[in-house]
XYZ file of C-alpha atoms in Angstrom:
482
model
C -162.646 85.537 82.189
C -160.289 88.521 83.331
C -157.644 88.974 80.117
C -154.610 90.468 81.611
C -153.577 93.627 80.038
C -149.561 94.156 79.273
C -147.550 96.472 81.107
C -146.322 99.503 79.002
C -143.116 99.924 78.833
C -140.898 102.620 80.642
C -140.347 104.670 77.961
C -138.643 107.446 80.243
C -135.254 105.283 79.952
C -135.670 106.259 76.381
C -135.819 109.883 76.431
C -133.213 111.272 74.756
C -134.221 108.852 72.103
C -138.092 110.260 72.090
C -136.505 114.012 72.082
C -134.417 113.441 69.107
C -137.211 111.807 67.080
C -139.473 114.507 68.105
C -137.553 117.145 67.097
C -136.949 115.742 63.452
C -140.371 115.337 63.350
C -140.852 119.085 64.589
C -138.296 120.224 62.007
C -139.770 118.542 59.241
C -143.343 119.534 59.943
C -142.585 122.786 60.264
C -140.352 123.306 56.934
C -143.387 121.694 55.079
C -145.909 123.577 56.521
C -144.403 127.279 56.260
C -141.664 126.696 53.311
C -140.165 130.480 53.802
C -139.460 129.867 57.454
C -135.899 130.860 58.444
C -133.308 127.851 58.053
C -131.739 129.031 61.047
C -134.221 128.714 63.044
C -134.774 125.103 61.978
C -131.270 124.739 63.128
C -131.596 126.186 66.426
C -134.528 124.176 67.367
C -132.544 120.894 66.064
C -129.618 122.048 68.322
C -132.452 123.003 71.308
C -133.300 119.215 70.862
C -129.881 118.217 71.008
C -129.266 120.138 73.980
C -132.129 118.777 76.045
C -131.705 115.382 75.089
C -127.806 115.593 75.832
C -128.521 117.283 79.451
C -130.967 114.405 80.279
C -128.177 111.736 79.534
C -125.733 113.823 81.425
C -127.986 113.798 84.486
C -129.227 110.006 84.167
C -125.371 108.687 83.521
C -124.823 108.811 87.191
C -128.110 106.799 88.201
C -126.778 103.958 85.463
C -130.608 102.558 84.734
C -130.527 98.979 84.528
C -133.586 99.217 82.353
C -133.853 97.124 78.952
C -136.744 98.121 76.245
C -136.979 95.478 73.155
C -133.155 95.126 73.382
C -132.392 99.030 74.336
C -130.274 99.587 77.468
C -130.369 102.828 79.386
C -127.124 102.181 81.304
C -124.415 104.832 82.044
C -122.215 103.519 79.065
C -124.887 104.143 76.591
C -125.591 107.341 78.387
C -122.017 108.812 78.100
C -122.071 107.959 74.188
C -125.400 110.078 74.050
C -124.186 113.041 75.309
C -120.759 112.738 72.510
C -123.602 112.200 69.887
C -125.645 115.135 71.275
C -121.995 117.338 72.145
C -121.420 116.583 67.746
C -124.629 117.738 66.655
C -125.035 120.637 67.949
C -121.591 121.804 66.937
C -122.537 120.518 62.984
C -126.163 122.514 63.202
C -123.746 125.688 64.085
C -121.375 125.395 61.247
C -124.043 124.200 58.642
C -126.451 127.142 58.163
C -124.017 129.684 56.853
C -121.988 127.391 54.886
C -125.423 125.612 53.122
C -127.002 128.841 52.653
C -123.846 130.328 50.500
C -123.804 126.912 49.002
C -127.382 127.808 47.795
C -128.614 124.051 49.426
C -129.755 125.287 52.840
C -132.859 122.662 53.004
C -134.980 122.047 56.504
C -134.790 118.226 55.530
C -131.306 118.648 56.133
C -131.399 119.236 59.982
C -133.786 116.893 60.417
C -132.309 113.660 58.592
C -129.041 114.786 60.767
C -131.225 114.023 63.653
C -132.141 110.754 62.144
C -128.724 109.897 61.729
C -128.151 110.848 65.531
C -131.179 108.755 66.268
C -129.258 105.899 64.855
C -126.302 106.426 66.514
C -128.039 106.650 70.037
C -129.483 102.980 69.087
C -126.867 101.398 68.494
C -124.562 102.400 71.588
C -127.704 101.316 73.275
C -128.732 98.099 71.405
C -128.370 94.763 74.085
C -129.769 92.832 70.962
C -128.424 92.213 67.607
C -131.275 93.038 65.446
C -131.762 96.279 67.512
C -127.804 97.616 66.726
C -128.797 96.390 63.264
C -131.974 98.740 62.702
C -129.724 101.420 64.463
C -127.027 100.914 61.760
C -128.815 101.328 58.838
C -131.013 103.962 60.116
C -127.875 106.461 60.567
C -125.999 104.529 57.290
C -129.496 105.803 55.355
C -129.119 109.082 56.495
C -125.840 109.339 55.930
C -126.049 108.435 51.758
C -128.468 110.786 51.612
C -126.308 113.719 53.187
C -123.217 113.029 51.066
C -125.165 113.433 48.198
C -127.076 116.385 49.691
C -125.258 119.342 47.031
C -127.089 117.244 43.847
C -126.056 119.640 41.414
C -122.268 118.946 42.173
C -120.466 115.717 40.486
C -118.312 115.101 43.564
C -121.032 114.372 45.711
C -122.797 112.225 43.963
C -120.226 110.412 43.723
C -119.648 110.178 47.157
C -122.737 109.298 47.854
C -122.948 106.822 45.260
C -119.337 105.171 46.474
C -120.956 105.443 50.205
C -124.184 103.828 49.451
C -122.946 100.777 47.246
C -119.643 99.788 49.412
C -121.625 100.594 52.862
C -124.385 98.241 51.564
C -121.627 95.671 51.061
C -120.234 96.091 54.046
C -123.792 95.940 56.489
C -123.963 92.200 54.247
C -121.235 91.199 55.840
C -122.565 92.058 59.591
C -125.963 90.912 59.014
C -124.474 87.641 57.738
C -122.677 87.438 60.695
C -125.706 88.126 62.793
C -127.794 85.188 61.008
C -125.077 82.862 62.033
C -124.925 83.807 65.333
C -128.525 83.190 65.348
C -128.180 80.171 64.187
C -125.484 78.583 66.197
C -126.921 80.182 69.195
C -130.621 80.145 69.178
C -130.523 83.889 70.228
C -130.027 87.454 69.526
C -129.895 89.264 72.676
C -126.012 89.948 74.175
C -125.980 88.806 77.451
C -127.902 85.397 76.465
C -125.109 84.718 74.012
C -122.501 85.579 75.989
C -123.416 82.754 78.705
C -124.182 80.103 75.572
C -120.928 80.896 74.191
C -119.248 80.799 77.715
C -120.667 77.749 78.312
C -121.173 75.701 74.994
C -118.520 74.489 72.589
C -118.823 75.778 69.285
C -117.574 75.396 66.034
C -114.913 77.144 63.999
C -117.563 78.800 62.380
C -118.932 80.909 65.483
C -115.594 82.427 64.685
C -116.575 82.849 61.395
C -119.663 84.864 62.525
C -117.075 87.142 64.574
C -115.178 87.481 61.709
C -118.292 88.942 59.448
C -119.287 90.798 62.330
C -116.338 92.666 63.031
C -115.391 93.557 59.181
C -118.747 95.219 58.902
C -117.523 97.399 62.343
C -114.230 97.653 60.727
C -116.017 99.760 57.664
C -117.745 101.877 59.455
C -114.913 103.008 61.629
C -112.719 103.095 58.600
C -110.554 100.829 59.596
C -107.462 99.008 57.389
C -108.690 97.250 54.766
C -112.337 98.188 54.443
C -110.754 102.081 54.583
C -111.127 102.808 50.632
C -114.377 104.661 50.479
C -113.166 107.472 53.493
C -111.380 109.504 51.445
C -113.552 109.746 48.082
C -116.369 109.899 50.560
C -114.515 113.004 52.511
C -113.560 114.967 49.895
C -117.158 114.995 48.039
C -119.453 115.380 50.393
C -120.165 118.515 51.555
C -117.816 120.037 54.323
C -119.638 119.812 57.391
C -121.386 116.568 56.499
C -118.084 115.925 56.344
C -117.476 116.518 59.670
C -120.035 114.906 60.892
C -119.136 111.523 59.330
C -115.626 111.690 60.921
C -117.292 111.214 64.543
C -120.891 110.340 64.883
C -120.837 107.061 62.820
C -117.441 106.291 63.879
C -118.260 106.733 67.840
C -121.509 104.679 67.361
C -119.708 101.881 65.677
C -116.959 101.396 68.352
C -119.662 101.850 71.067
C -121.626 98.721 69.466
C -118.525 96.749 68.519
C -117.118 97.175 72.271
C -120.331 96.212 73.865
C -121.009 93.248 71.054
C -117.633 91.776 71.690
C -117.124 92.627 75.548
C -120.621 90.912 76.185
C -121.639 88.244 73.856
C -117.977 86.920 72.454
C -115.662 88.554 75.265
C -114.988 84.607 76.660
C -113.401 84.121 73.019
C -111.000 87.076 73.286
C -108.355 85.279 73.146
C -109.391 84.131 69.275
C -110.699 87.838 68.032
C -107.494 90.118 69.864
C -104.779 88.981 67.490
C -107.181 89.906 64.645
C -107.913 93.709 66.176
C -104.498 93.629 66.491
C -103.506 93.374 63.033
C -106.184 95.901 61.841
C -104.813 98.370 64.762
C -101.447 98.378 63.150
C -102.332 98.364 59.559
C -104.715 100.987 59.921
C -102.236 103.595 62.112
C -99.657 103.378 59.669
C -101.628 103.309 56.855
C -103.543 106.062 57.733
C -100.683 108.441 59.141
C -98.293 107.696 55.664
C -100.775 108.073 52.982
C -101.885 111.620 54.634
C -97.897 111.981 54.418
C -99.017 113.017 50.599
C -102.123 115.258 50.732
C -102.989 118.284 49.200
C -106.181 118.500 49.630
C -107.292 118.900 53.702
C -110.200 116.963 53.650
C -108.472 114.131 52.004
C -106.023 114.842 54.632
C -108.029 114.841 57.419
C -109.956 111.604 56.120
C -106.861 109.712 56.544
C -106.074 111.371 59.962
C -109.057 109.815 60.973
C -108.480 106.689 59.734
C -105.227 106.870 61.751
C -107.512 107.583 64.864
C -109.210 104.920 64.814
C -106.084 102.855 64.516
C -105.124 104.668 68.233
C -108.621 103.930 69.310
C -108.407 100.068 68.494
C -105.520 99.802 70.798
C -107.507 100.921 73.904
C -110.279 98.258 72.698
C -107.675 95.502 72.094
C -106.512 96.567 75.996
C -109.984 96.296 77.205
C -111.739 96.082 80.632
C -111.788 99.200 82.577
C -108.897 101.061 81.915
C -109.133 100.206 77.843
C -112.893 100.816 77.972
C -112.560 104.350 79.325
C -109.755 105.230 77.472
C -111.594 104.577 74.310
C -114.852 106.499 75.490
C -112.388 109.923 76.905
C -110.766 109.917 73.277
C -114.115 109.564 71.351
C -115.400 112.247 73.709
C -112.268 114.967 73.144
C -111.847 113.963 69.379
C -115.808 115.342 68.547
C -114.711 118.762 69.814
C -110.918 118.934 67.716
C -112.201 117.354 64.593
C -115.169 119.130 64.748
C -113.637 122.222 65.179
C -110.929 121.388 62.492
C -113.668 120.887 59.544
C -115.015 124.179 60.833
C -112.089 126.044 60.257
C -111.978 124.653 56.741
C -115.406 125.668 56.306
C -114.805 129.463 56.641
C -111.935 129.756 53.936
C -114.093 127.308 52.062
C -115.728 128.780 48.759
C -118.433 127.746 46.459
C -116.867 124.749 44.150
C -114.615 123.447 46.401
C -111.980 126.821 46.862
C -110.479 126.501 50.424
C -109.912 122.843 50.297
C -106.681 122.823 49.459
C -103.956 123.095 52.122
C -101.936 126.187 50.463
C -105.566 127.515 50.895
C -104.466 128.212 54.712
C -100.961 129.963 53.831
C -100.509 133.605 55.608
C -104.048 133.221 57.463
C -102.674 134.009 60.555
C -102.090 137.126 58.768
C -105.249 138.148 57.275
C -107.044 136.583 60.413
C -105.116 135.616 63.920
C -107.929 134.307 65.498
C -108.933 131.967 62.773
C -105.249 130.758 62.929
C -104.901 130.424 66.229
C -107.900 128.075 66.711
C -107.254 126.091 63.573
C -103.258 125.570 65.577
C -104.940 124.270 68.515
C -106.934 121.884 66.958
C -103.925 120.552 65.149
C -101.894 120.011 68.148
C -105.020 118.638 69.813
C -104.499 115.980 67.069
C -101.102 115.637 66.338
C -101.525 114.827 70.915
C -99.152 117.565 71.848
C -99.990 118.689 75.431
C -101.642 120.682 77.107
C -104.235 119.728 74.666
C -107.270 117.124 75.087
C -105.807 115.079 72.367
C -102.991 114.753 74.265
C -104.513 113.561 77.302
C -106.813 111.495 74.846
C -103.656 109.199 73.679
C -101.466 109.294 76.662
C -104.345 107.150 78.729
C -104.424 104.520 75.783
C -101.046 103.913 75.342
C -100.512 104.047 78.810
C -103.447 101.531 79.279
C -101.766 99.136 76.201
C -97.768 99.833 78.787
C -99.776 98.446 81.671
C -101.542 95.927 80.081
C -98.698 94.344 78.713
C -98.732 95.877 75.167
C -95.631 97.881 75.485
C -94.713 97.528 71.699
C -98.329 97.967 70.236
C -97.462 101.446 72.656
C -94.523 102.025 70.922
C -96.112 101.605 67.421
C -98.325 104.024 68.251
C -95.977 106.471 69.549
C -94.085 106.450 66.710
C -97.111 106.865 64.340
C -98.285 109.977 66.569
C -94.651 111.540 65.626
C -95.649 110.753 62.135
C -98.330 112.464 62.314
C -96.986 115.805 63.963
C -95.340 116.164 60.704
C -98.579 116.650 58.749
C -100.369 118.688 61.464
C -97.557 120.712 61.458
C -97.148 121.627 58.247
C -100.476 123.540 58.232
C -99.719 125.427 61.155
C -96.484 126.233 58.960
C -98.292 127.305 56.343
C -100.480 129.880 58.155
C -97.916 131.190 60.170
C -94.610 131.284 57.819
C -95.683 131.548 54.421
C -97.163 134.381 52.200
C -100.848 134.406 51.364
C -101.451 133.423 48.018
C -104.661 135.350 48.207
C -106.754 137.394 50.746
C -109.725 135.209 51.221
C -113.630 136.421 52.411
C -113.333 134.131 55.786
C -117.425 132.846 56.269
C -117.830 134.066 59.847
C -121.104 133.933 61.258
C -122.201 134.288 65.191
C -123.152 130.215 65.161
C -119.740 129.358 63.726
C -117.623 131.537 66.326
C -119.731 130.070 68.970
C -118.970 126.746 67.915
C -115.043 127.417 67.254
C -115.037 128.912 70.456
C -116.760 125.896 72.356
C -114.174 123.767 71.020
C -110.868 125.351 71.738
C -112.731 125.654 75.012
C -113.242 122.165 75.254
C -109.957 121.176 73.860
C -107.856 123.261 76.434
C -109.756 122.238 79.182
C -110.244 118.803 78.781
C -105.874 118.823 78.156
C -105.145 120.591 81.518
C -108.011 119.126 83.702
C -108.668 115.197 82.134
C -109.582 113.664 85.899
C -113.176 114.595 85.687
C -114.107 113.700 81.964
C -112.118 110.424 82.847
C -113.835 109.503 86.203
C -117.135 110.172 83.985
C -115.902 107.776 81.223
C -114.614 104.960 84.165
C -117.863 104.896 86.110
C -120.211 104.765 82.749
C -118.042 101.244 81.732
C -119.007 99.922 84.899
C -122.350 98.920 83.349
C -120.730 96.451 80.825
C -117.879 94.928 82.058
């Protein structure tokens, strides 16, 4: 008797995945096997990794792979998030190695539990199953305790950590409850399965339930209104360019899961779930934009700027289908490069213990260093969505998608809280350009920092004055789920 052997899966739909798992591997072999080796180097080759496995998404988003491994997609819309977790990474492996060096924790693990949390990310914007965006979650949510709590010596980061670990395991409780009842009233795990049951079946009030869990555990990881408490403490203790890392990896792999989990398995109860996104969209703008009203501290600051964001980003979600969908993926895309660059700026003025945190920290820098000003004022008018800017560009297709849909005062809400915002942007660039310096500080420059600040005001400009392409790329990789 002839036992039929199984048929391997294509794994090439899953390169950029393999890459990025490689390369931690490579990182981590290599800083236990020659301890002296050169942190930077370790960095680079993380950032080579990054680089490769971003090209390969790049070049494969156009081909949109219907392919589906154990419950991973390769389609274009999983594609375009790989290339914003790839674009994110590199730029946090440039601004890391001079900072953790003078911070006296420049460890190898460090690049390579990054690349874990990437890892993470890349599964769940590609997860079709449940169980799969699940794994993906906690895989990045692991890596990210860990990094908050990376400088151990420091009381602020442990506590962050600490805060991160016990509210985020409270909060995955909540989604994986959610999952188990899904399970339960469906019979299945895998999207597009439950999206036909739940087209076609009557269910109970407490599918809806499930929904419910499901989409408060998304709502803490994008720091969303109310499950927004643990941003802040979180931002302000961990170190600076894990920092920055938190504000867009985790928060772009948690609306690229929650889009496809709700487009494709519960999109045919829309009508039950918008008026709930809805309320959290509104909540979470203003909250967001009035509380950073009172800052002092520009982390802190910027923590509830991006809790504000993802208020903005809600609204293309709550829009939906094509012209929602994009919108969402363009402002994920441009926000990586001006928050990015933002923390980075923070990190050169930024001192051992904390100094350079503060926001009269930046007073007179345009002064003592034009460049560093000028860069830091484009990323806050990339934010604050003045034009010619990407951010601008970024918000003006989501509220214009919200106008057309029929959401022309959710638009006007978030109008308003943009002009809220300006006010807080502004006041830095105020600072650096009208007041005196209260000191002359030792700006950390390095050639992987300028290279990175540089990339982004690059990216900022030219994503503001030439949007059509970056959007045509984000409108043809939603295709694939709609």
């Amino acid at each position: 008797m002839t036992i039929p052997m199984p048929s391997l899966p294509n794994l090439a739909a899953m390169t950029p995945e393999l890459m990025v798992l490689f390369s931690a591997l490579a990182v981590l072999i290599i800083d236990f096997t020659w301890p002296k080796c050169n942190k930077g180097f370790l960095a680079f080759l993380s950032a080579m990794g990054l680089v490769a496995a971003g090209i390969f998404s790049y070049k494969t988003l156009a081909l949109n792979i219907p392919t589906d491994i154990a419950g991973l997609s390769a389609d274009s819309y999983a594609q375009f998030f790989k290339i914003i977790f790839c674009a994110a990474g590199v730029m946090v492996m440039g601004i890391s190695v001079r900072f953790l060096a003078l911070e006296g924790y420049n460890y190898g693990e460090f690049y390579a539990i990054v690349l874990l949390a990437i890892l993470g990310q890349m599964i769940m914007a590609s997860g079709t199953n449940l169980l799969v965006i699940y794994v993906g979650l906690e895989l990045m949510a692991i890596s990210l305790y860990i990094l908050a709590g990376l400088f151990k010596r420091n009381d602020k980061s442990n506590e962050a950590s600490l805060k991160y670990y016990l509210l985020g395991s409270f909060s995955s409780g909540f989604f994986l409850y959610g999952i188990m009842m899904t399970y339960g009233l469906t019979g299945s795990l895998d999207l597009p399965t439950i999206g036909g049951l739940v087209a076609g079946g009557h269910f109970s009030g407490l599918l809806l339930l499930a929904v419910i869990m499901m989409a408060a555990g998304f709502a803490f990881k994008v720091a969303a209104v109310p499950f927004h408490f643990w941003s802040p403490d979180v931002y302000e203790g961990a170190p600076t360019s894990v920092t920055a890392f938190m504000s867009v990896g985790p928060k772009a792999a948690a609306f690229a899961a929650l889009i496809r989990v709700f487009t494709v398995a519960f999109g045919s109860l829309r009508p039950n779930w918008v008026t709930l996104f809805i309320c959290l969209s509104i909540a979470t703008m203003i909250t967001g934009n009035f509380i950073a009203l009172r800052q002092t501290n520009i982390k802190r600051m910027l923590a509830y700027s991006s809790i504000a964001h993802a208020g903005y980003l809600m609204v293309g979600f709550i829009v939906g289908g094509e012209t929602g969908t994009s919108s969402v993926l363009l402002y994920l895309f441009v926000y990586a490069f001006m928050n990015i660059g933002a923390f980075g700026v923070v990190i050169l003025l930024n001192r051992v213990g904390g100094v350079g945190d503060r926001i009269d920290d930046f007073s007179g820098l345009a002064r003592i260093s034009p460049a560093s000003a000028f860069v830091m004022m484009v990323f806050m008018f990339s934010l604050a969505g003045i034009p010619p800017t990407a951010g601008f560009a970024g918000k003006f297709y989501i509220f214009m998608g919200a106008v057309k849909a029929g959401y022309v005062w959710l638009a006007v809400i978030g109008v308003l809280n943009s002009a809220v915002s300006a006010f807080y942007y502004l006041r830095i660039i105020m600072r650096m350009y009208m007041a005196e310096p209260v000191k002359e500080p030792v700006l950390n420059v390095s050639m992987a920092m300028s290279a990175v600040l540089l990339a982004a005001v690059v990216a900022v400009l030219a994503i503001g004055i030439f949007p059509e392409f970056f959007l045509n790329l984000a409108i043809s990789s939603v295709g694939s789920i709609l």
